[in-house]
PDB file of C-alpha atoms in Angstrom:
ATOM      1  CA  VAL A   1      87.164 239.573  13.966  1.00 80.00           C
ATOM      2  CA  GLY A   2      83.873 238.021  13.635  1.00 87.00           C
ATOM      3  CA  TRP A   3      84.340 234.146  15.916  1.00 87.00           C
ATOM      4  CA  LEU A   4      85.953 236.977  19.008  1.00 87.00           C
ATOM      5  CA  ALA A   5      82.088 238.945  17.852  1.00 91.00           C
ATOM      6  CA  TYR A   6      80.443 235.489  18.706  1.00 91.00           C
ATOM      7  CA  ASN A   7      81.830 234.247  21.737  1.00 87.00           C
ATOM      8  CA  ILE A   8      81.623 238.011  23.404  1.00 87.00           C
ATOM      9  CA  LEU A   9      77.488 238.589  22.926  1.00 88.00           C
ATOM     10  CA  PHE A  10      75.676 235.704  20.963  1.00 88.00           C
ATOM     11  CA  HIS A  11      77.591 232.240  22.478  1.00 88.00           C
ATOM     12  CA  PRO A  12      75.448 229.975  24.831  1.00 88.00           C
ATOM     13  CA  LEU A  13      78.507 230.869  27.581  1.00 88.00           C
ATOM     14  CA  ARG A  14      77.729 235.000  27.256  1.00 89.00           C
ATOM     15  CA  LYS A  15      76.227 235.063  30.632  1.00 91.00           C
ATOM     16  CA  TYR A  16      78.783 233.881  32.773  1.00 92.00           C
ATOM     17  CA  PRO A  17      81.367 236.349  33.835  1.00 93.00           C
ATOM     18  CA  GLY A  18      85.600 236.700  33.439  1.00 93.00           C
ATOM     19  CA  PRO A  19      87.283 239.047  31.995  1.00 94.00           C
ATOM     20  CA  LEU A  20      86.893 239.776  28.445  1.00 91.00           C
ATOM     21  CA  LEU A  21      90.027 238.713  26.102  1.00 92.00           C
ATOM     22  CA  TRP A  22      89.998 234.882  28.297  1.00 92.00           C
ATOM     23  CA  ARG A  23      85.705 235.110  27.300  1.00 93.00           C
ATOM     24  CA  SER A  24      87.026 236.005  23.713  1.00 92.00           C
ATOM     25  CA  SER A  25      89.759 233.696  22.491  1.00 92.00           C
ATOM     26  CA  PRO A  26      90.824 230.306  23.859  1.00 92.00           C
ATOM     27  CA  ILE A  27      94.831 231.241  23.931  1.00 94.00           C
ATOM     28  CA  PRO A  28      94.605 233.405  27.946  1.00 93.00           C
ATOM     29  CA  ARG A  29      93.339 229.327  28.408  1.00 93.00           C
ATOM     30  CA  ILE A  30      96.380 227.649  26.332  1.00 94.00           C
ATOM     31  CA  LEU A  31      98.839 230.089  28.002  1.00 96.00           C
ATOM     32  CA  SER A  32      98.474 229.715  30.812  1.00 94.00           C
ATOM     33  CA  ARG A  33      98.463 225.998  31.041  1.00 94.00           C
ATOM     34  CA  TRP A  34     101.778 226.515  29.060  1.00 96.00           C
ATOM     35  CA  ARG A  35     103.536 228.099  32.162  1.00 96.00           C
ATOM     36  CA  GLY A  36     101.503 226.028  34.428  1.00 95.00           C
ATOM     37  CA  SER A  37      99.683 229.003  36.244  1.00 94.00           C
ATOM     38  CA  THR A  38      96.104 227.732  35.025  1.00 91.00           C
ATOM     39  CA  VAL A  39      95.601 227.065  39.345  1.00 93.00           C
ATOM     40  CA  PHE A  40      96.276 230.484  39.908  1.00 96.00           C
ATOM     41  CA  ASP A  41      94.780 232.099  37.726  1.00 95.00           C
ATOM     42  CA  ALA A  42      91.619 230.478  38.019  1.00 94.00           C
ATOM     43  CA  HIS A  43      91.555 231.779  41.669  1.00 95.00           C
ATOM     44  CA  ARG A  44      92.517 234.830  40.836  1.00 96.00           C
ATOM     45  CA  LEU A  45      89.287 235.098  38.260  1.00 95.00           C
ATOM     46  CA  HIS A  46      87.231 233.671  41.071  1.00 95.00           C
ATOM     47  CA  GLU A  47      88.262 235.824  44.012  1.00 96.00           C
ATOM     48  CA  GLN A  48      87.704 239.611  41.580  1.00 97.00           C
ATOM     49  CA  TYR A  49      84.171 237.512  39.518  1.00 95.00           C
ATOM     50  CA  GLY A  50      82.917 235.549  41.696  1.00 92.00           C
ATOM     51  CA  PRO A  51      82.020 231.356  42.216  1.00 90.00           C
ATOM     52  CA  VAL A  52      81.466 230.818  37.574  1.00 91.00           C
ATOM     53  CA  VAL A  53      84.522 232.172  35.627  1.00 93.00           C
ATOM     54  CA  ARG A  54      84.507 231.713  32.554  1.00 92.00           C
ATOM     55  CA  LEU A  55      87.528 230.639  31.819  1.00 92.00           C
ATOM     56  CA  SER A  56      87.184 230.376  27.849  1.00 91.00           C
ATOM     57  CA  PRO A  57      84.803 230.054  25.377  1.00 91.00           C
ATOM     58  CA  TRP A  58      83.757 227.313  26.106  1.00 89.00           C
ATOM     59  CA  GLU A  59      84.282 226.246  29.302  1.00 90.00           C
ATOM     60  CA  LEU A  60      83.501 227.465  33.046  1.00 89.00           C
ATOM     61  CA  SER A  61      85.027 227.256  36.656  1.00 90.00           C
ATOM     62  CA  TYR A  62      83.306 227.092  39.600  1.00 88.00           C
ATOM     63  CA  THR A  63      84.135 226.990  42.715  1.00 87.00           C
ATOM     64  CA  SER A  64      80.819 225.331  44.596  1.00 80.00           C
ATOM     65  CA  SER A  65      78.770 221.824  44.291  1.00 74.00           C
ATOM     66  CA  ASP A  66      76.529 223.667  44.412  1.00 72.00           C
ATOM     67  CA  ALA A  67      77.062 226.722  41.442  1.00 67.00           C
ATOM     68  CA  TRP A  68      78.278 223.286  39.272  1.00 66.00           C
ATOM     69  CA  LYS A  69      75.463 221.889  40.398  1.00 66.00           C
ATOM     70  CA  GLY A  70      72.084 225.236  39.517  1.00 58.00           C
ATOM     71  CA  ASN A  71      73.529 225.666  35.538  1.00 59.00           C
ATOM     72  CA  TYR A  72      74.204 221.743  34.718  1.00 56.00           C
ATOM     73  CA  TYR A  73      70.839 221.652  35.812  1.00 51.00           C
ATOM     74  CA  LEU A  74      69.930 223.978  33.360  1.00 48.00           C
ATOM     75  CA  VAL A  75      71.623 222.805  30.129  1.00 50.00           C
ATOM     76  CA  LEU A  76      70.250 219.711  31.027  1.00 45.00           C
ATOM     77  CA  VAL A  77      66.723 220.106  30.712  1.00 40.00           C
TER      78      VAL A  77
END
């Protein structure tokens, strides 16, 4: 429970949008890969949450290179 709370409240990626379960646990992402629906799930989440979506506690998905460049630059600096 503590790890789930950390991923939602204190993790460095906490500011990025996504479904609560996907942001807190890797299980939905693992199930998506297992079903072979990762691309479809990511597309659906981007339609709902925008160009940057948190797909797991440690993984972001981008729809444009501009969004990626802006976030990657912030991580490096």
